[in-house]
Amino acid sequence: MSNTSIDASRLLGRLAELGAIGCDADGRLVRLAASDADKLGRDRLVAWIEAAGLELAIDRIGNIFGIWAPDSTQDRAPLLLGSHIDTVIDAGIYDGCYGVLSALEVIETLKASGFAPSRPIAVAAFTNEEGVRYAPDMMGSLVYAGGLDVETALATRGTDGSLLGDELKRIGYAGEKEPGFLKPHAYIELHIEQGPVLEREGLSLGAVENLQGISWQRVTIEGDANHAGTTPMTMRRDAGHASARVITFLRERAMASNTQTVATVGCLEFQPNAINVIPSKAIFTVDLRDPDEDRLKEEEAALARFLESLSAEEQVTISVERLARFEPVKFDEGIVATIEAAARARALPCRRMTSGAGRDAQMIARIAPSAMIFVPSKGGISHNPREFTSHDDLVAGADVLLDVVSTLTQEE
């Protein structure tokens, strides 16, 4: 449908409108999962879904669906599109929201054009993709794909002590549908890249062919608290110094590799956290990612070996807790090729690429052929109010999604 385009002003207007919902007293955009701000964003999305004449459905984990199912398609599995609308703290306005609102826009454009799909088309907004308030991230899609029991997920306690199930009920989004009630024929997610590759190479689109595996661990190092001035350096069991050695090890190993491995320590806490006391305990997270499962396992093993030797050298006790583990995902070759063809038809430069971040597509790929489309992120910045993608790129991505959806749902 390269001769048809989405309604650019409607899409951009909705992105701005949704992006204004959830600003805190300091002007920061914060719509954590199942919060009051999340409710307001959900309410607005639901209003748009209903105004579009779509069937609204909400499952028990709070995933929201807008379904277009003409009578002739009722007995067929739907093509599912979507992403999420929850945010990190002090977020930008595009991450996740762009994929949901573009999917809705594509459905509305197809309906208005008189297009007759061969199967239903649905938009999904998955709960708690970011994982800021409740862990793990990508929870709504993980539950939907059968990777996490819904009762276990609803019993998850948040960083503020709340239970996810209670909060979903409180804000009115504890639905009745069982997760997975809608069995997708395929799934496509449009997203900002959240990285610098497309902008650096001057490209309009990325056809995402795979997604990095993710390993999250929490490491606890225990030593002895002691006086910072009177304890000789050679007689310390310094948990803080030991943690610094781990951070340095991870960075140096990743920098020395010629692979796509990345390593991050994102959270770090010392106890007793006093300026003149040697830390008795250091607690920190390790985020390892690689698109190759064997390499990811090797990085995990290398970290385990280093921690074992570090424990002996520094005379500290080290324990490790697994927080999350997702294997790399290879997306559907046929859908990826369809994305490339749609980009060519609109004369948009495109390349195949890897997603470095976890996405809902990573979970839905467990139950249906899936793929993703990326548009550039200025400066590669995301999870930040400076997150920005040009209007032209936003519209181009939605137009390509429109073409891919029409191709995959033409009469067969």
PDB file of N, CA and C in Angstrom, residues 316-411:
ATOM      1  N   VAL A 316      36.659 -11.959  51.144  1.00  0.00           N
ATOM      2  CA  VAL A 316      35.267 -11.538  51.294  1.00  0.00           C
ATOM      3  C   VAL A 316      34.356 -12.704  50.908  1.00  0.00           C
ATOM      4  N   THR A 317      33.121 -12.609  51.334  1.00  0.00           N
ATOM      5  CA  THR A 317      32.119 -13.620  50.992  1.00  0.00           C
ATOM      6  C   THR A 317      31.238 -13.067  49.879  1.00  0.00           C
ATOM      7  N   ILE A 318      31.053 -13.852  48.838  1.00  0.00           N
ATOM      8  CA  ILE A 318      30.291 -13.380  47.674  1.00  0.00           C
ATOM      9  C   ILE A 318      29.143 -14.339  47.384  1.00  0.00           C
ATOM     10  N   SER A 319      27.957 -13.788  47.214  1.00  0.00           N
ATOM     11  CA  SER A 319      26.794 -14.577  46.808  1.00  0.00           C
ATOM     12  C   SER A 319      26.148 -13.919  45.597  1.00  0.00           C
ATOM     13  N   VAL A 320      25.495 -14.742  44.763  1.00  0.00           N
ATOM     14  CA  VAL A 320      24.898 -14.255  43.518  1.00  0.00           C
ATOM     15  C   VAL A 320      23.451 -14.733  43.433  1.00  0.00           C
ATOM     16  N   GLU A 321      22.571 -13.811  43.065  1.00  0.00           N
ATOM     17  CA  GLU A 321      21.152 -14.128  42.871  1.00  0.00           C
ATOM     18  C   GLU A 321      20.783 -13.860  41.414  1.00  0.00           C
ATOM     19  N   ARG A 322      20.159 -14.844  40.784  1.00  0.00           N
ATOM     20  CA  ARG A 322      19.682 -14.666  39.418  1.00  0.00           C
ATOM     21  C   ARG A 322      18.377 -13.873  39.445  1.00  0.00           C
ATOM     22  N   LEU A 323      18.351 -12.756  38.715  1.00  0.00           N
ATOM     23  CA  LEU A 323      17.150 -11.920  38.657  1.00  0.00           C
ATOM     24  C   LEU A 323      16.313 -12.202  37.423  1.00  0.00           C
ATOM     25  N   ALA A 324      16.952 -12.384  36.294  1.00  0.00           N
ATOM     26  CA  ALA A 324      16.241 -12.669  35.052  1.00  0.00           C
ATOM     27  C   ALA A 324      17.223 -13.268  34.051  1.00  0.00           C
ATOM     28  N   ARG A 325      16.698 -14.113  33.172  1.00  0.00           N
ATOM     29  CA  ARG A 325      17.547 -14.719  32.136  1.00  0.00           C
ATOM     30  C   ARG A 325      16.699 -15.008  30.900  1.00  0.00           C
ATOM     31  N   PHE A 326      17.025 -14.345  29.799  1.00  0.00           N
ATOM     32  CA  PHE A 326      16.303 -14.543  28.555  1.00  0.00           C
ATOM     33  C   PHE A 326      17.296 -14.890  27.458  1.00  0.00           C
ATOM     34  N   GLU A 327      17.015 -15.964  26.741  1.00  0.00           N
ATOM     35  CA  GLU A 327      17.889 -16.366  25.651  1.00  0.00           C
ATOM     36  C   GLU A 327      17.741 -15.409  24.466  1.00  0.00           C
ATOM     37  N   PRO A 328      18.768 -15.317  23.617  1.00  0.00           N
ATOM     38  CA  PRO A 328      18.650 -14.509  22.399  1.00  0.00           C
ATOM     39  C   PRO A 328      17.492 -15.008  21.540  1.00  0.00           C
ATOM     40  N   VAL A 329      16.934 -14.105  20.758  1.00  0.00           N
ATOM     41  CA  VAL A 329      15.781 -14.428  19.908  1.00  0.00           C
ATOM     42  C   VAL A 329      16.146 -14.152  18.455  1.00  0.00           C
ATOM     43  N   LYS A 330      15.829 -15.097  17.583  1.00  0.00           N
ATOM     44  CA  LYS A 330      15.950 -14.879  16.141  1.00  0.00           C
ATOM     45  C   LYS A 330      14.547 -14.663  15.600  1.00  0.00           C
ATOM     46  N   PHE A 331      14.329 -13.510  14.964  1.00  0.00           N
ATOM     47  CA  PHE A 331      13.008 -13.188  14.464  1.00  0.00           C
ATOM     48  C   PHE A 331      12.730 -13.896  13.135  1.00  0.00           C
ATOM     49  N   ASP A 332      11.455 -13.879  12.746  1.00  0.00           N
ATOM     50  CA  ASP A 332      10.995 -14.604  11.571  1.00  0.00           C
ATOM     51  C   ASP A 332      11.579 -14.013  10.292  1.00  0.00           C
ATOM     52  N   GLU A 333      12.244 -14.855   9.512  1.00  0.00           N
ATOM     53  CA  GLU A 333      12.914 -14.403   8.295  1.00  0.00           C
ATOM     54  C   GLU A 333      11.926 -13.836   7.283  1.00  0.00           C
ATOM     55  N   GLY A 334      10.751 -14.459   7.154  1.00  0.00           N
ATOM     56  CA  GLY A 334       9.771 -13.985   6.194  1.00  0.00           C
ATOM     57  C   GLY A 334       9.264 -12.589   6.514  1.00  0.00           C
ATOM     58  N   ILE A 335       9.003 -12.318   7.787  1.00  0.00           N
ATOM     59  CA  ILE A 335       8.520 -10.988   8.165  1.00  0.00           C
ATOM     60  C   ILE A 335       9.632  -9.953   8.002  1.00  0.00           C
ATOM     61  N   VAL A 336      10.855 -10.323   8.372  1.00  0.00           N
ATOM     62  CA  VAL A 336      11.983  -9.403   8.206  1.00  0.00           C
ATOM     63  C   VAL A 336      12.142  -9.031   6.732  1.00  0.00           C
ATOM     64  N   ALA A 337      12.045 -10.011   5.855  1.00  0.00           N
ATOM     65  CA  ALA A 337      12.156  -9.739   4.415  1.00  0.00           C
ATOM     66  C   ALA A 337      11.000  -8.860   3.928  1.00  0.00           C
ATOM     67  N   THR A 338       9.811  -9.049   4.482  1.00  0.00           N
ATOM     68  CA  THR A 338       8.670  -8.211   4.115  1.00  0.00           C
ATOM     69  C   THR A 338       8.905  -6.761   4.539  1.00  0.00           C
ATOM     70  N   ILE A 339       9.507  -6.566   5.688  1.00  0.00           N
ATOM     71  CA  ILE A 339       9.847  -5.212   6.150  1.00  0.00           C
ATOM     72  C   ILE A 339      10.835  -4.554   5.187  1.00  0.00           C
ATOM     73  N   GLU A 340      11.855  -5.316   4.796  1.00  0.00           N
ATOM     74  CA  GLU A 340      12.844  -4.780   3.851  1.00  0.00           C
ATOM     75  C   GLU A 340      12.190  -4.401   2.532  1.00  0.00           C
ATOM     76  N   ALA A 341      11.302  -5.237   2.043  1.00  0.00           N
ATOM     77  CA  ALA A 341      10.632  -4.954   0.773  1.00  0.00           C
ATOM     78  C   ALA A 341       9.762  -3.709   0.879  1.00  0.00           C
ATOM     79  N   ALA A 342       9.081  -3.551   2.003  1.00  0.00           N
ATOM     80  CA  ALA A 342       8.242  -2.371   2.202  1.00  0.00           C
ATOM     81  C   ALA A 342       9.086  -1.104   2.244  1.00  0.00           C
ATOM     82  N   ALA A 343      10.249  -1.181   2.869  1.00  0.00           N
ATOM     83  CA  ALA A 343      11.143  -0.030   2.901  1.00  0.00           C
ATOM     84  C   ALA A 343      11.631   0.327   1.497  1.00  0.00           C
ATOM     85  N   ARG A 344      11.989  -0.677   0.710  1.00  0.00           N
ATOM     86  CA  ARG A 344      12.442  -0.426  -0.659  1.00  0.00           C
ATOM     87  C   ARG A 344      11.344   0.223  -1.487  1.00  0.00           C
ATOM     88  N   ALA A 345      10.116  -0.248  -1.314  1.00  0.00           N
ATOM     89  CA  ALA A 345       9.004   0.287  -2.096  1.00  0.00           C
ATOM     90  C   ALA A 345       8.772   1.767  -1.822  1.00  0.00           C
ATOM     91  N   ARG A 346       9.143   2.214  -0.647  1.00  0.00           N
ATOM     92  CA  ARG A 346       8.999   3.634  -0.303  1.00  0.00           C
ATOM     93  C   ARG A 346      10.326   4.387  -0.426  1.00  0.00           C
ATOM     94  N   ALA A 347      11.331   3.722  -1.018  1.00  0.00           N
ATOM     95  CA  ALA A 347      12.647   4.333  -1.242  1.00  0.00           C
ATOM     96  C   ALA A 347      13.278   4.802   0.060  1.00  0.00           C
ATOM     97  N   LEU A 348      13.120   3.991   1.106  1.00  0.00           N
ATOM     98  CA  LEU A 348      13.690   4.313   2.410  1.00  0.00           C
ATOM     99  C   LEU A 348      14.888   3.405   2.674  1.00  0.00           C
ATOM    100  N   PRO A 349      16.065   3.957   2.887  1.00  0.00           N
ATOM    101  CA  PRO A 349      17.243   3.127   3.160  1.00  0.00           C
ATOM    102  C   PRO A 349      17.070   2.346   4.457  1.00  0.00           C
ATOM    103  N   CYS A 350      17.414   1.073   4.410  1.00  0.00           N
ATOM    104  CA  CYS A 350      17.117   0.160   5.515  1.00  0.00           C
ATOM    105  C   CYS A 350      18.261  -0.828   5.666  1.00  0.00           C
ATOM    106  N   ARG A 351      18.489  -1.297   6.870  1.00  0.00           N
ATOM    107  CA  ARG A 351      19.472  -2.349   7.102  1.00  0.00           C
ATOM    108  C   ARG A 351      18.938  -3.337   8.126  1.00  0.00           C
ATOM    109  N   ARG A 352      19.430  -4.550   8.071  1.00  0.00           N
ATOM    110  CA  ARG A 352      19.125  -5.528   9.116  1.00  0.00           C
ATOM    111  C   ARG A 352      19.963  -5.207  10.353  1.00  0.00           C
ATOM    112  N   MET A 353      19.402  -5.489  11.518  1.00  0.00           N
ATOM    113  CA  MET A 353      20.125  -5.153  12.740  1.00  0.00           C
ATOM    114  C   MET A 353      19.649  -5.989  13.923  1.00  0.00           C
ATOM    115  N   THR A 354      20.386  -5.846  15.013  1.00  0.00           N
ATOM    116  CA  THR A 354      20.093  -6.534  16.275  1.00  0.00           C
ATOM    117  C   THR A 354      19.491  -5.545  17.254  1.00  0.00           C
ATOM    118  N   SER A 355      18.516  -5.989  18.019  1.00  0.00           N
ATOM    119  CA  SER A 355      18.001  -5.167  19.112  1.00  0.00           C
ATOM    120  C   SER A 355      18.837  -5.427  20.350  1.00  0.00           C
ATOM    121  N   GLY A 356      19.401  -4.355  20.893  1.00  0.00           N
ATOM    122  CA  GLY A 356      20.214  -4.499  22.093  1.00  0.00           C
ATOM    123  C   GLY A 356      19.411  -4.491  23.371  1.00  0.00           C
ATOM    124  N   ALA A 357      18.165  -4.056  23.305  1.00  0.00           N
ATOM    125  CA  ALA A 357      17.303  -3.985  24.483  1.00  0.00           C
ATOM    126  C   ALA A 357      16.241  -5.064  24.427  1.00  0.00           C
ATOM    127  N   GLY A 358      15.754  -5.457  25.586  1.00  0.00           N
ATOM    128  CA  GLY A 358      14.647  -6.387  25.648  1.00  0.00           C
ATOM    129  C   GLY A 358      13.369  -5.731  25.160  1.00  0.00           C
ATOM    130  N   ARG A 359      12.530  -6.487  24.498  1.00  0.00           N
ATOM    131  CA  ARG A 359      11.273  -5.961  23.952  1.00  0.00           C
ATOM    132  C   ARG A 359      10.161  -6.980  24.183  1.00  0.00           C
ATOM    133  N   ASP A 360       8.923  -6.507  24.090  1.00  0.00           N
ATOM    134  CA  ASP A 360       7.798  -7.430  24.165  1.00  0.00           C
ATOM    135  C   ASP A 360       7.862  -8.457  23.045  1.00  0.00           C
ATOM    136  N   ALA A 361       8.407  -8.070  21.884  1.00  0.00           N
ATOM    137  CA  ALA A 361       8.546  -9.011  20.773  1.00  0.00           C
ATOM    138  C   ALA A 361       9.386 -10.220  21.163  1.00  0.00           C
ATOM    139  N   GLN A 362      10.300 -10.016  22.080  1.00  0.00           N
ATOM    140  CA  GLN A 362      11.147 -11.099  22.560  1.00  0.00           C
ATOM    141  C   GLN A 362      10.302 -12.205  23.191  1.00  0.00           C
ATOM    142  N   MET A 363       9.239 -11.817  23.891  1.00  0.00           N
ATOM    143  CA  MET A 363       8.373 -12.794  24.549  1.00  0.00           C
ATOM    144  C   MET A 363       7.354 -13.391  23.578  1.00  0.00           C
ATOM    145  N   ILE A 364       6.738 -12.545  22.764  1.00  0.00           N
ATOM    146  CA  ILE A 364       5.715 -13.042  21.852  1.00  0.00           C
ATOM    147  C   ILE A 364       6.329 -13.980  20.812  1.00  0.00           C
ATOM    148  N   ALA A 365       7.632 -13.820  20.529  1.00  0.00           N
ATOM    149  CA  ALA A 365       8.302 -14.725  19.583  1.00  0.00           C
ATOM    150  C   ALA A 365       8.271 -16.172  20.057  1.00  0.00           C
ATOM    151  N   ARG A 366       7.992 -16.400  21.334  1.00  0.00           N
ATOM    152  CA  ARG A 366       7.873 -17.766  21.848  1.00  0.00           C
ATOM    153  C   ARG A 366       6.637 -18.477  21.313  1.00  0.00           C
ATOM    154  N   ILE A 367       5.611 -17.700  20.930  1.00  0.00           N
ATOM    155  CA  ILE A 367       4.343 -18.316  20.553  1.00  0.00           C
ATOM    156  C   ILE A 367       3.897 -17.976  19.132  1.00  0.00           C
ATOM    157  N   ALA A 368       4.613 -17.080  18.454  1.00  0.00           N
ATOM    158  CA  ALA A 368       4.210 -16.693  17.103  1.00  0.00           C
ATOM    159  C   ALA A 368       5.389 -16.120  16.339  1.00  0.00           C
ATOM    160  N   PRO A 369       5.413 -16.251  15.016  1.00  0.00           N
ATOM    161  CA  PRO A 369       6.451 -15.589  14.219  1.00  0.00           C
ATOM    162  C   PRO A 369       6.416 -14.082  14.502  1.00  0.00           C
ATOM    163  N   SER A 370       7.581 -13.502  14.729  1.00  0.00           N
ATOM    164  CA  SER A 370       7.645 -12.103  15.159  1.00  0.00           C
ATOM    165  C   SER A 370       8.799 -11.388  14.496  1.00  0.00           C
ATOM    166  N   ALA A 371       8.716 -10.068  14.478  1.00  0.00           N
ATOM    167  CA  ALA A 371       9.818  -9.231  14.005  1.00  0.00           C
ATOM    168  C   ALA A 371       9.575  -7.811  14.479  1.00  0.00           C
ATOM    169  N   MET A 372      10.586  -6.961  14.269  1.00  0.00           N
ATOM    170  CA  MET A 372      10.506  -5.580  14.708  1.00  0.00           C
ATOM    171  C   MET A 372      10.980  -4.636  13.619  1.00  0.00           C
ATOM    172  N   ILE A 373      10.494  -3.406  13.686  1.00  0.00           N
ATOM    173  CA  ILE A 373      10.938  -2.322  12.812  1.00  0.00           C
ATOM    174  C   ILE A 373      11.505  -1.227  13.709  1.00  0.00           C
ATOM    175  N   PHE A 374      12.686  -0.722  13.376  1.00  0.00           N
ATOM    176  CA  PHE A 374      13.293   0.376  14.116  1.00  0.00           C
ATOM    177  C   PHE A 374      13.300   1.652  13.275  1.00  0.00           C
ATOM    178  N   VAL A 375      13.127   2.785  13.955  1.00  0.00           N
ATOM    179  CA  VAL A 375      13.381   4.100  13.355  1.00  0.00           C
ATOM    180  C   VAL A 375      14.476   4.769  14.183  1.00  0.00           C
ATOM    181  N   PRO A 376      15.194   5.746  13.615  1.00  0.00           N
ATOM    182  CA  PRO A 376      16.363   6.307  14.300  1.00  0.00           C
ATOM    183  C   PRO A 376      16.021   7.047  15.589  1.00  0.00           C
ATOM    184  N   SER A 377      16.976   7.038  16.507  1.00  0.00           N
ATOM    185  CA  SER A 377      16.913   7.829  17.737  1.00  0.00           C
ATOM    186  C   SER A 377      18.034   8.854  17.694  1.00  0.00           C
ATOM    187  N   LYS A 378      17.695  10.117  17.817  1.00  0.00           N
ATOM    188  CA  LYS A 378      18.709  11.175  17.751  1.00  0.00           C
ATOM    189  C   LYS A 378      19.728  10.993  18.868  1.00  0.00           C
ATOM    190  N   GLY A 379      20.991  10.889  18.480  1.00  0.00           N
ATOM    191  CA  GLY A 379      22.053  10.719  19.459  1.00  0.00           C
ATOM    192  C   GLY A 379      22.040   9.373  20.152  1.00  0.00           C
ATOM    193  N   GLY A 380      21.150   8.485  19.729  1.00  0.00           N
ATOM    194  CA  GLY A 380      21.039   7.184  20.395  1.00  0.00           C
ATOM    195  C   GLY A 380      20.467   7.275  21.792  1.00  0.00           C
ATOM    196  N   ILE A 381      19.834   8.412  22.128  1.00  0.00           N
ATOM    197  CA  ILE A 381      19.388   8.659  23.505  1.00  0.00           C
ATOM    198  C   ILE A 381      17.981   8.118  23.723  1.00  0.00           C
ATOM    199  N   SER A 382      17.804   7.406  24.841  1.00  0.00           N
ATOM    200  CA  SER A 382      16.481   6.941  25.241  1.00  0.00           C
ATOM    201  C   SER A 382      16.457   6.788  26.750  1.00  0.00           C
ATOM    202  N   HIS A 383      15.253   6.486  27.298  1.00  0.00           N
ATOM    203  CA  HIS A 383      15.070   6.469  28.754  1.00  0.00           C
ATOM    204  C   HIS A 383      15.533   7.799  29.331  1.00  0.00           C
ATOM    205  N   ASN A 384      15.155   8.861  28.670  1.00  0.00           N
ATOM    206  CA  ASN A 384      15.670  10.190  28.971  1.00  0.00           C
ATOM    207  C   ASN A 384      14.721  11.190  28.310  1.00  0.00           C
ATOM    208  N   PRO A 385      14.417  12.318  28.953  1.00  0.00           N
ATOM    209  CA  PRO A 385      13.513  13.287  28.316  1.00  0.00           C
ATOM    210  C   PRO A 385      14.048  13.854  27.001  1.00  0.00           C
ATOM    211  N   ARG A 386      15.350  13.691  26.722  1.00  0.00           N
ATOM    212  CA  ARG A 386      15.907  14.166  25.458  1.00  0.00           C
ATOM    213  C   ARG A 386      15.734  13.170  24.325  1.00  0.00           C
ATOM    214  N   GLU A 387      15.092  12.040  24.612  1.00  0.00           N
ATOM    215  CA  GLU A 387      14.761  11.061  23.578  1.00  0.00           C
ATOM    216  C   GLU A 387      13.999  11.755  22.447  1.00  0.00           C
ATOM    217  N   PHE A 388      14.479  11.553  21.204  1.00  0.00           N
ATOM    218  CA  PHE A 388      13.836  12.263  20.093  1.00  0.00           C
ATOM    219  C   PHE A 388      14.019  11.498  18.791  1.00  0.00           C
ATOM    220  N   THR A 389      12.936  11.426  18.028  1.00  0.00           N
ATOM    221  CA  THR A 389      12.952  10.935  16.657  1.00  0.00           C
ATOM    222  C   THR A 389      12.206  11.947  15.812  1.00  0.00           C
ATOM    223  N   SER A 390      12.741  12.299  14.657  1.00  0.00           N
ATOM    224  CA  SER A 390      12.105  13.325  13.827  1.00  0.00           C
ATOM    225  C   SER A 390      10.713  12.895  13.394  1.00  0.00           C
ATOM    226  N   HIS A 391       9.860  13.864  13.135  1.00  0.00           N
ATOM    227  CA  HIS A 391       8.511  13.566  12.664  1.00  0.00           C
ATOM    228  C   HIS A 391       8.540  12.775  11.365  1.00  0.00           C
ATOM    229  N   ASP A 392       9.447  13.125  10.471  1.00  0.00           N
ATOM    230  CA  ASP A 392       9.541  12.404   9.202  1.00  0.00           C
ATOM    231  C   ASP A 392       9.845  10.929   9.419  1.00  0.00           C
ATOM    232  N   ASP A 393      10.769  10.645  10.345  1.00  0.00           N
ATOM    233  CA  ASP A 393      11.118   9.253  10.611  1.00  0.00           C
ATOM    234  C   ASP A 393       9.981   8.507  11.303  1.00  0.00           C
ATOM    235  N   LEU A 394       9.284   9.187  12.209  1.00  0.00           N
ATOM    236  CA  LEU A 394       8.143   8.563  12.887  1.00  0.00           C
ATOM    237  C   LEU A 394       7.064   8.178  11.881  1.00  0.00           C
ATOM    238  N   VAL A 395       6.763   9.093  10.974  1.00  0.00           N
ATOM    239  CA  VAL A 395       5.732   8.838   9.969  1.00  0.00           C
ATOM    240  C   VAL A 395       6.189   7.746   8.998  1.00  0.00           C
ATOM    241  N   ALA A 396       7.457   7.790   8.595  1.00  0.00           N
ATOM    242  CA  ALA A 396       7.979   6.778   7.668  1.00  0.00           C
ATOM    243  C   ALA A 396       7.879   5.376   8.275  1.00  0.00           C
ATOM    244  N   GLY A 397       8.227   5.262   9.543  1.00  0.00           N
ATOM    245  CA  GLY A 397       8.133   3.960  10.198  1.00  0.00           C
ATOM    246  C   GLY A 397       6.710   3.447  10.247  1.00  0.00           C
ATOM    247  N   ALA A 398       5.765   4.337  10.551  1.00  0.00           N
ATOM    248  CA  ALA A 398       4.358   3.933  10.605  1.00  0.00           C
ATOM    249  C   ALA A 398       3.844   3.551   9.215  1.00  0.00           C
ATOM    250  N   ASP A 399       4.303   4.263   8.186  1.00  0.00           N
ATOM    251  CA  ASP A 399       3.898   3.921   6.823  1.00  0.00           C
ATOM    252  C   ASP A 399       4.420   2.545   6.412  1.00  0.00           C
ATOM    253  N   VAL A 400       5.641   2.240   6.783  1.00  0.00           N
ATOM    254  CA  VAL A 400       6.179   0.910   6.476  1.00  0.00           C
ATOM    255  C   VAL A 400       5.410  -0.159   7.242  1.00  0.00           C
ATOM    256  N   LEU A 401       5.086   0.118   8.499  1.00  0.00           N
ATOM    257  CA  LEU A 401       4.258  -0.829   9.251  1.00  0.00           C
ATOM    258  C   LEU A 401       2.921  -1.042   8.550  1.00  0.00           C
ATOM    259  N   LEU A 402       2.332   0.028   8.048  1.00  0.00           N
ATOM    260  CA  LEU A 402       1.077  -0.060   7.299  1.00  0.00           C
ATOM    261  C   LEU A 402       1.221  -1.013   6.111  1.00  0.00           C
ATOM    262  N   ASP A 403       2.297  -0.860   5.356  1.00  0.00           N
ATOM    263  CA  ASP A 403       2.516  -1.697   4.179  1.00  0.00           C
ATOM    264  C   ASP A 403       2.743  -3.160   4.559  1.00  0.00           C
ATOM    265  N   VAL A 404       3.498  -3.380   5.632  1.00  0.00           N
ATOM    266  CA  VAL A 404       3.765  -4.751   6.071  1.00  0.00           C
ATOM    267  C   VAL A 404       2.475  -5.421   6.524  1.00  0.00           C
ATOM    268  N   VAL A 405       1.682  -4.688   7.290  1.00  0.00           N
ATOM    269  CA  VAL A 405       0.418  -5.252   7.778  1.00  0.00           C
ATOM    270  C   VAL A 405      -0.517  -5.578   6.615  1.00  0.00           C
ATOM    271  N   SER A 406      -0.621  -4.669   5.653  1.00  0.00           N
ATOM    272  CA  SER A 406      -1.512  -4.929   4.512  1.00  0.00           C
ATOM    273  C   SER A 406      -1.017  -6.129   3.704  1.00  0.00           C
ATOM    274  N   THR A 407       0.296  -6.255   3.556  1.00  0.00           N
ATOM    275  CA  THR A 407       0.852  -7.406   2.825  1.00  0.00           C
ATOM    276  C   THR A 407       0.535  -8.718   3.535  1.00  0.00           C
ATOM    277  N   LEU A 408       0.691  -8.721   4.849  1.00  0.00           N
ATOM    278  CA  LEU A 408       0.504  -9.955   5.610  1.00  0.00           C
ATOM    279  C   LEU A 408      -0.956 -10.314   5.831  1.00  0.00           C
ATOM    280  N   THR A 409      -1.858  -9.372   5.552  1.00  0.00           N
ATOM    281  CA  THR A 409      -3.285  -9.654   5.771  1.00  0.00           C
ATOM    282  C   THR A 409      -4.118  -9.522   4.500  1.00  0.00           C
ATOM    283  N   GLN A 410      -3.458  -9.513   3.347  1.00  0.00           N
ATOM    284  CA  GLN A 410      -4.204  -9.547   2.098  1.00  0.00           C
ATOM    285  C   GLN A 410      -4.889 -10.886   1.958  1.00  0.00           C
ATOM    286  N   GLU A 411      -5.932 -10.928   1.152  1.00  0.00           N
ATOM    287  CA  GLU A 411      -6.644 -12.183   0.936  1.00  0.00           C
ATOM    288  C   GLU A 411      -5.667 -13.266   0.466  1.00  0.00           C
TER     289      GLU A 411
END
